[in-house]
């Protein structure tokens, strides 16, 4: 009886350690549309008492080495990540690749093609904005993009704010840059199957980011989750700065029903541009398998 006690205690401690771990597995640096460099971001995350941190820039892996260096220096556990833009049916989705090998050629080649698509889209966005009298947006957006090969709508939004067209980034998205507004350009991102394949080729775990953000009805959401599971997708981001507490409960239910591991991440983009600070979200709801347990 007592012989088994240390093992049982270890199991209980391990269980609580894993559940209570302050994991933040979704964030952005200046390599995509975040405001802090990978080093600055990693320092900020470390100050906020995060135990396990992933940098997940949009469609680019080039911030990971710098962030890992700083995390190692600070004694912070670091996970290599990426957030891949995908077109599923007619909806743009974001799929997180967590614990990927940043040197993997298949993943790098796939992301290079996505970034070329972004560059072409940016040109068309600027032409569309010029048609409503807002000139110079391509050059303008580029001023806010540290990484010239990873241009996104947020860089345009920052230019629209700083040139006085709108008061803040949120209004830039509300009045421009979204479907039906000037500056919105319909775009074909890679297939869900391709993104998952690249992530798996790189040894990573595929997680659907902020499922509550896509405006999908109950049936399309179930269809998406079923297809994602059939394609080998492993996880669902349940706790995110983009979800209300109702949505966290709702997607916790989906994670259980579909057998997905659950992830937690702030989607931090920098001071003043995010709903949630790193490490400050509620813990994962009970009864879920944390995605980080897949990597032990
Ligand atoms: P893109 O991948 O270039 O189409 O840009 C998507 C990014 O724009 C997201 O990752 C967010 O950072 C940002 N974004 C999208 N919608 C909004 C919004 N309504 N308000 C602020 N930022 C937004
Ligand atoms: Mn973003
Ligand atoms: Mn996203
Ligand atoms: Mn994100």
PDB file of C-alpha atoms in Angstrom, residues 94-257:
ATOM      1  CA  UNK A  94      -6.243  30.465 -38.511  1.00  0.00           C
ATOM      2  CA  UNK A  95      -4.497  27.217 -37.641  1.00  0.00           C
ATOM      3  CA  UNK A  96      -1.757  27.216 -35.028  1.00  0.00           C
ATOM      4  CA  UNK A  97       1.216  24.942 -35.577  1.00  0.00           C
ATOM      5  CA  UNK A  98       2.686  24.336 -32.125  1.00  0.00           C
ATOM      6  CA  UNK A  99       5.998  22.656 -31.301  1.00  0.00           C
ATOM      7  CA  UNK A 100       7.130  22.753 -34.929  1.00  0.00           C
ATOM      8  CA  UNK A 101      10.698  22.388 -36.186  1.00  0.00           C
ATOM      9  CA  UNK A 102      11.531  25.875 -37.531  1.00  0.00           C
ATOM     10  CA  UNK A 103      14.089  24.393 -39.943  1.00  0.00           C
ATOM     11  CA  UNK A 104      11.634  22.070 -41.679  1.00  0.00           C
ATOM     12  CA  UNK A 105      11.739  22.647 -45.449  1.00  0.00           C
ATOM     13  CA  UNK A 106       8.128  21.669 -46.217  1.00  0.00           C
ATOM     14  CA  UNK A 107       6.762  24.106 -43.647  1.00  0.00           C
ATOM     15  CA  UNK A 108       9.161  26.888 -44.682  1.00  0.00           C
ATOM     16  CA  UNK A 109       8.382  26.450 -48.377  1.00  0.00           C
ATOM     17  CA  UNK A 110       4.633  26.445 -47.719  1.00  0.00           C
ATOM     18  CA  UNK A 111       4.833  29.624 -45.640  1.00  0.00           C
ATOM     19  CA  UNK A 112       6.980  31.372 -48.268  1.00  0.00           C
ATOM     20  CA  UNK A 113       4.156  30.851 -50.786  1.00  0.00           C
ATOM     21  CA  UNK A 114       1.598  32.220 -48.299  1.00  0.00           C
ATOM     22  CA  UNK A 115       3.708  35.338 -47.799  1.00  0.00           C
ATOM     23  CA  UNK A 116       3.994  35.895 -51.560  1.00  0.00           C
ATOM     24  CA  UNK A 117       0.197  35.777 -51.679  1.00  0.00           C
ATOM     25  CA  UNK A 118       0.105  38.422 -48.923  1.00  0.00           C
ATOM     26  CA  UNK A 119       2.398  40.693 -50.955  1.00  0.00           C
ATOM     27  CA  UNK A 120       0.072  40.461 -53.983  1.00  0.00           C
ATOM     28  CA  UNK A 121      -3.000  41.013 -51.806  1.00  0.00           C
ATOM     29  CA  UNK A 122      -1.376  44.124 -50.263  1.00  0.00           C
ATOM     30  CA  UNK A 123      -0.921  45.643 -53.723  1.00  0.00           C
ATOM     31  CA  UNK A 124      -4.619  45.062 -54.503  1.00  0.00           C
ATOM     32  CA  UNK A 125      -5.677  46.445 -51.100  1.00  0.00           C
ATOM     33  CA  UNK A 126      -3.728  49.653 -51.764  1.00  0.00           C
ATOM     34  CA  UNK A 127      -5.356  49.982 -55.212  1.00  0.00           C
ATOM     35  CA  UNK A 128      -8.792  49.531 -53.653  1.00  0.00           C
ATOM     36  CA  UNK A 129      -8.098  52.186 -51.000  1.00  0.00           C
ATOM     37  CA  UNK A 130      -6.764  54.556 -53.677  1.00  0.00           C
ATOM     38  CA  UNK A 131     -10.125  54.233 -55.465  1.00  0.00           C
ATOM     39  CA  UNK A 132     -11.824  55.816 -52.422  1.00  0.00           C
ATOM     40  CA  UNK A 133      -9.193  58.562 -52.318  1.00  0.00           C
ATOM     41  CA  UNK A 134      -6.736  57.177 -49.777  1.00  0.00           C
ATOM     42  CA  UNK A 135      -3.372  57.292 -51.505  1.00  0.00           C
ATOM     43  CA  UNK A 136      -0.001  55.822 -50.650  1.00  0.00           C
ATOM     44  CA  UNK A 137      -1.270  52.913 -48.560  1.00  0.00           C
ATOM     45  CA  UNK A 138       1.215  50.321 -49.766  1.00  0.00           C
ATOM     46  CA  UNK A 139       4.221  52.466 -48.876  1.00  0.00           C
ATOM     47  CA  UNK A 140       2.354  53.564 -45.747  1.00  0.00           C
ATOM     48  CA  UNK A 141       1.652  50.028 -44.567  1.00  0.00           C
ATOM     49  CA  UNK A 142       5.254  49.037 -45.236  1.00  0.00           C
ATOM     50  CA  UNK A 143       6.432  51.676 -42.774  1.00  0.00           C
ATOM     51  CA  UNK A 144       4.710  49.678 -40.036  1.00  0.00           C
ATOM     52  CA  UNK A 145       5.960  46.284 -41.212  1.00  0.00           C
ATOM     53  CA  UNK A 146       9.404  45.439 -39.830  1.00  0.00           C
ATOM     54  CA  UNK A 147       9.405  42.232 -41.852  1.00  0.00           C
ATOM     55  CA  UNK A 148       8.845  43.390 -45.430  1.00  0.00           C
ATOM     56  CA  UNK A 149       7.913  39.871 -46.487  1.00  0.00           C
ATOM     57  CA  UNK A 150       5.019  39.548 -44.033  1.00  0.00           C
ATOM     58  CA  UNK A 151       2.544  42.284 -44.783  1.00  0.00           C
ATOM     59  CA  UNK A 152      -0.949  42.154 -43.299  1.00  0.00           C
ATOM     60  CA  UNK A 153      -4.102  44.128 -42.742  1.00  0.00           C
ATOM     61  CA  UNK A 154      -2.889  45.327 -39.332  1.00  0.00           C
ATOM     62  CA  UNK A 155      -0.039  47.249 -40.999  1.00  0.00           C
ATOM     63  CA  UNK A 156      -2.588  48.996 -43.217  1.00  0.00           C
ATOM     64  CA  UNK A 157      -4.758  49.681 -40.159  1.00  0.00           C
ATOM     65  CA  UNK A 158      -1.853  51.337 -38.327  1.00  0.00           C
ATOM     66  CA  UNK A 159      -1.143  53.515 -41.342  1.00  0.00           C
ATOM     67  CA  UNK A 160      -4.821  54.565 -41.542  1.00  0.00           C
ATOM     68  CA  UNK A 161      -4.676  55.568 -37.859  1.00  0.00           C
ATOM     69  CA  UNK A 162      -1.408  57.465 -38.029  1.00  0.00           C
ATOM     70  CA  UNK A 163      -2.407  59.289 -41.218  1.00  0.00           C
ATOM     71  CA  UNK A 164      -5.594  60.481 -39.468  1.00  0.00           C
ATOM     72  CA  UNK A 165      -8.153  58.582 -41.588  1.00  0.00           C
ATOM     73  CA  UNK A 166      -9.506  56.814 -38.474  1.00  0.00           C
ATOM     74  CA  UNK A 167      -8.960  57.150 -34.738  1.00  0.00           C
ATOM     75  CA  UNK A 168      -7.865  53.647 -33.839  1.00  0.00           C
ATOM     76  CA  UNK A 169      -7.015  50.246 -35.258  1.00  0.00           C
ATOM     77  CA  UNK A 170     -10.438  48.859 -34.413  1.00  0.00           C
ATOM     78  CA  UNK A 171     -12.150  51.604 -36.453  1.00  0.00           C
ATOM     79  CA  UNK A 172      -9.730  50.978 -39.309  1.00  0.00           C
ATOM     80  CA  UNK A 173     -11.034  47.404 -39.445  1.00  0.00           C
ATOM     81  CA  UNK A 174     -14.636  48.445 -38.944  1.00  0.00           C
ATOM     82  CA  UNK A 175     -14.713  51.005 -41.779  1.00  0.00           C
ATOM     83  CA  UNK A 176     -12.045  49.532 -44.056  1.00  0.00           C
ATOM     84  CA  UNK A 177     -10.240  46.235 -44.563  1.00  0.00           C
ATOM     85  CA  UNK A 178     -13.176  43.917 -43.774  1.00  0.00           C
ATOM     86  CA  UNK A 179     -15.596  42.237 -46.175  1.00  0.00           C
ATOM     87  CA  UNK A 180     -17.813  44.793 -47.918  1.00  0.00           C
ATOM     88  CA  UNK A 181     -15.526  47.767 -47.104  1.00  0.00           C
ATOM     89  CA  UNK A 182     -12.834  49.535 -49.153  1.00  0.00           C
ATOM     90  CA  UNK A 183      -9.480  47.864 -48.783  1.00  0.00           C
ATOM     91  CA  UNK A 184     -10.953  44.395 -48.412  1.00  0.00           C
ATOM     92  CA  UNK A 185      -9.635  41.984 -51.003  1.00  0.00           C
ATOM     93  CA  UNK A 186     -10.956  38.454 -51.203  1.00  0.00           C
ATOM     94  CA  UNK A 187      -8.020  36.117 -50.917  1.00  0.00           C
ATOM     95  CA  UNK A 188      -7.358  32.422 -51.418  1.00  0.00           C
ATOM     96  CA  UNK A 189      -5.169  31.091 -48.594  1.00  0.00           C
ATOM     97  CA  UNK A 190      -3.847  27.496 -48.518  1.00  0.00           C
ATOM     98  CA  UNK A 191      -6.215  24.579 -47.895  1.00  0.00           C
ATOM     99  CA  UNK A 192      -6.774  23.281 -44.410  1.00  0.00           C
ATOM    100  CA  UNK A 193      -5.288  19.943 -45.491  1.00  0.00           C
ATOM    101  CA  UNK A 194      -2.073  21.603 -46.712  1.00  0.00           C
ATOM    102  CA  UNK A 195      -1.584  23.630 -43.538  1.00  0.00           C
ATOM    103  CA  UNK A 196      -2.070  20.538 -41.367  1.00  0.00           C
ATOM    104  CA  UNK A 197       0.319  18.545 -43.557  1.00  0.00           C
ATOM    105  CA  UNK A 198       3.045  21.224 -43.282  1.00  0.00           C
ATOM    106  CA  UNK A 199       2.638  21.340 -39.492  1.00  0.00           C
ATOM    107  CA  UNK A 200       2.837  17.559 -39.209  1.00  0.00           C
ATOM    108  CA  UNK A 201       5.846  17.385 -41.565  1.00  0.00           C
ATOM    109  CA  UNK A 202       7.539  19.780 -39.134  1.00  0.00           C
ATOM    110  CA  UNK A 203       6.689  17.477 -36.199  1.00  0.00           C
ATOM    111  CA  UNK A 204       4.118  19.922 -34.792  1.00  0.00           C
ATOM    112  CA  UNK A 205       0.610  19.855 -33.373  1.00  0.00           C
ATOM    113  CA  UNK A 206      -2.245  21.487 -35.338  1.00  0.00           C
ATOM    114  CA  UNK A 207      -4.680  23.584 -33.313  1.00  0.00           C
ATOM    115  CA  UNK A 208      -7.656  25.616 -34.583  1.00  0.00           C
ATOM    116  CA  UNK A 209      -7.139  29.167 -33.278  1.00  0.00           C
ATOM    117  CA  UNK A 210     -10.012  31.181 -31.724  1.00  0.00           C
ATOM    118  CA  UNK A 211     -12.887  29.099 -33.228  1.00  0.00           C
ATOM    119  CA  UNK A 212     -15.438  31.610 -31.922  1.00  0.00           C
ATOM    120  CA  UNK A 213     -14.076  34.325 -34.214  1.00  0.00           C
ATOM    121  CA  UNK A 214     -15.225  32.853 -37.523  1.00  0.00           C
ATOM    122  CA  UNK A 215     -18.948  33.478 -37.259  1.00  0.00           C
ATOM    123  CA  UNK A 216     -19.740  29.900 -38.285  1.00  0.00           C
ATOM    124  CA  UNK A 217     -23.170  28.480 -37.453  1.00  0.00           C
ATOM    125  CA  UNK A 218     -23.551  25.262 -35.464  1.00  0.00           C
ATOM    126  CA  UNK A 219     -23.596  22.953 -38.503  1.00  0.00           C
ATOM    127  CA  UNK A 220     -20.630  24.447 -40.386  1.00  0.00           C
ATOM    128  CA  UNK A 221     -18.644  24.474 -37.113  1.00  0.00           C
ATOM    129  CA  UNK A 222     -19.339  20.774 -36.565  1.00  0.00           C
ATOM    130  CA  UNK A 223     -18.426  20.081 -40.191  1.00  0.00           C
ATOM    131  CA  UNK A 224     -15.151  22.007 -39.772  1.00  0.00           C
ATOM    132  CA  UNK A 225     -14.257  20.210 -36.537  1.00  0.00           C
ATOM    133  CA  UNK A 226     -15.081  16.818 -38.065  1.00  0.00           C
ATOM    134  CA  UNK A 227     -12.931  17.502 -41.127  1.00  0.00           C
ATOM    135  CA  UNK A 228     -10.108  18.900 -38.991  1.00  0.00           C
ATOM    136  CA  UNK A 229     -10.135  15.733 -36.872  1.00  0.00           C
ATOM    137  CA  UNK A 230     -10.247  13.491 -39.963  1.00  0.00           C
ATOM    138  CA  UNK A 231      -7.226  15.346 -41.368  1.00  0.00           C
ATOM    139  CA  UNK A 232      -5.306  14.590 -38.162  1.00  0.00           C
ATOM    140  CA  UNK A 233      -5.783  17.960 -36.409  1.00  0.00           C
ATOM    141  CA  UNK A 234      -5.142  17.572 -32.693  1.00  0.00           C
ATOM    142  CA  UNK A 235      -6.280  20.662 -30.819  1.00  0.00           C
ATOM    143  CA  UNK A 236      -8.750  23.468 -30.274  1.00  0.00           C
ATOM    144  CA  UNK A 237      -7.919  26.839 -28.743  1.00  0.00           C
ATOM    145  CA  UNK A 238     -10.551  26.969 -26.000  1.00  0.00           C
ATOM    146  CA  UNK A 239      -9.229  29.796 -23.824  1.00  0.00           C
ATOM    147  CA  UNK A 240      -8.236  32.825 -25.886  1.00  0.00           C
ATOM    148  CA  UNK A 241      -8.356  36.595 -25.595  1.00  0.00           C
ATOM    149  CA  UNK A 242     -10.882  36.451 -28.469  1.00  0.00           C
ATOM    150  CA  UNK A 243     -13.489  34.356 -26.593  1.00  0.00           C
ATOM    151  CA  UNK A 244     -16.145  35.371 -24.087  1.00  0.00           C
ATOM    152  CA  UNK A 245     -16.504  33.069 -21.075  1.00  0.00           C
ATOM    153  CA  UNK A 246     -19.593  31.538 -22.745  1.00  0.00           C
ATOM    154  CA  UNK A 247     -17.519  30.765 -25.820  1.00  0.00           C
ATOM    155  CA  UNK A 248     -14.806  29.173 -23.658  1.00  0.00           C
ATOM    156  CA  UNK A 249     -17.434  26.849 -22.156  1.00  0.00           C
ATOM    157  CA  UNK A 250     -18.947  26.156 -25.561  1.00  0.00           C
ATOM    158  CA  UNK A 251     -15.631  25.194 -27.184  1.00  0.00           C
ATOM    159  CA  UNK A 252     -14.601  23.191 -24.111  1.00  0.00           C
ATOM    160  CA  UNK A 253     -17.674  21.055 -24.894  1.00  0.00           C
ATOM    161  CA  UNK A 254     -16.610  20.676 -28.528  1.00  0.00           C
ATOM    162  CA  UNK A 255     -13.047  19.744 -27.483  1.00  0.00           C
ATOM    163  CA  UNK A 256     -14.445  16.961 -25.267  1.00  0.00           C
ATOM    164  CA  UNK A 257     -16.937  15.708 -27.844  1.00  0.00           C
TER     165      UNK A 257
END
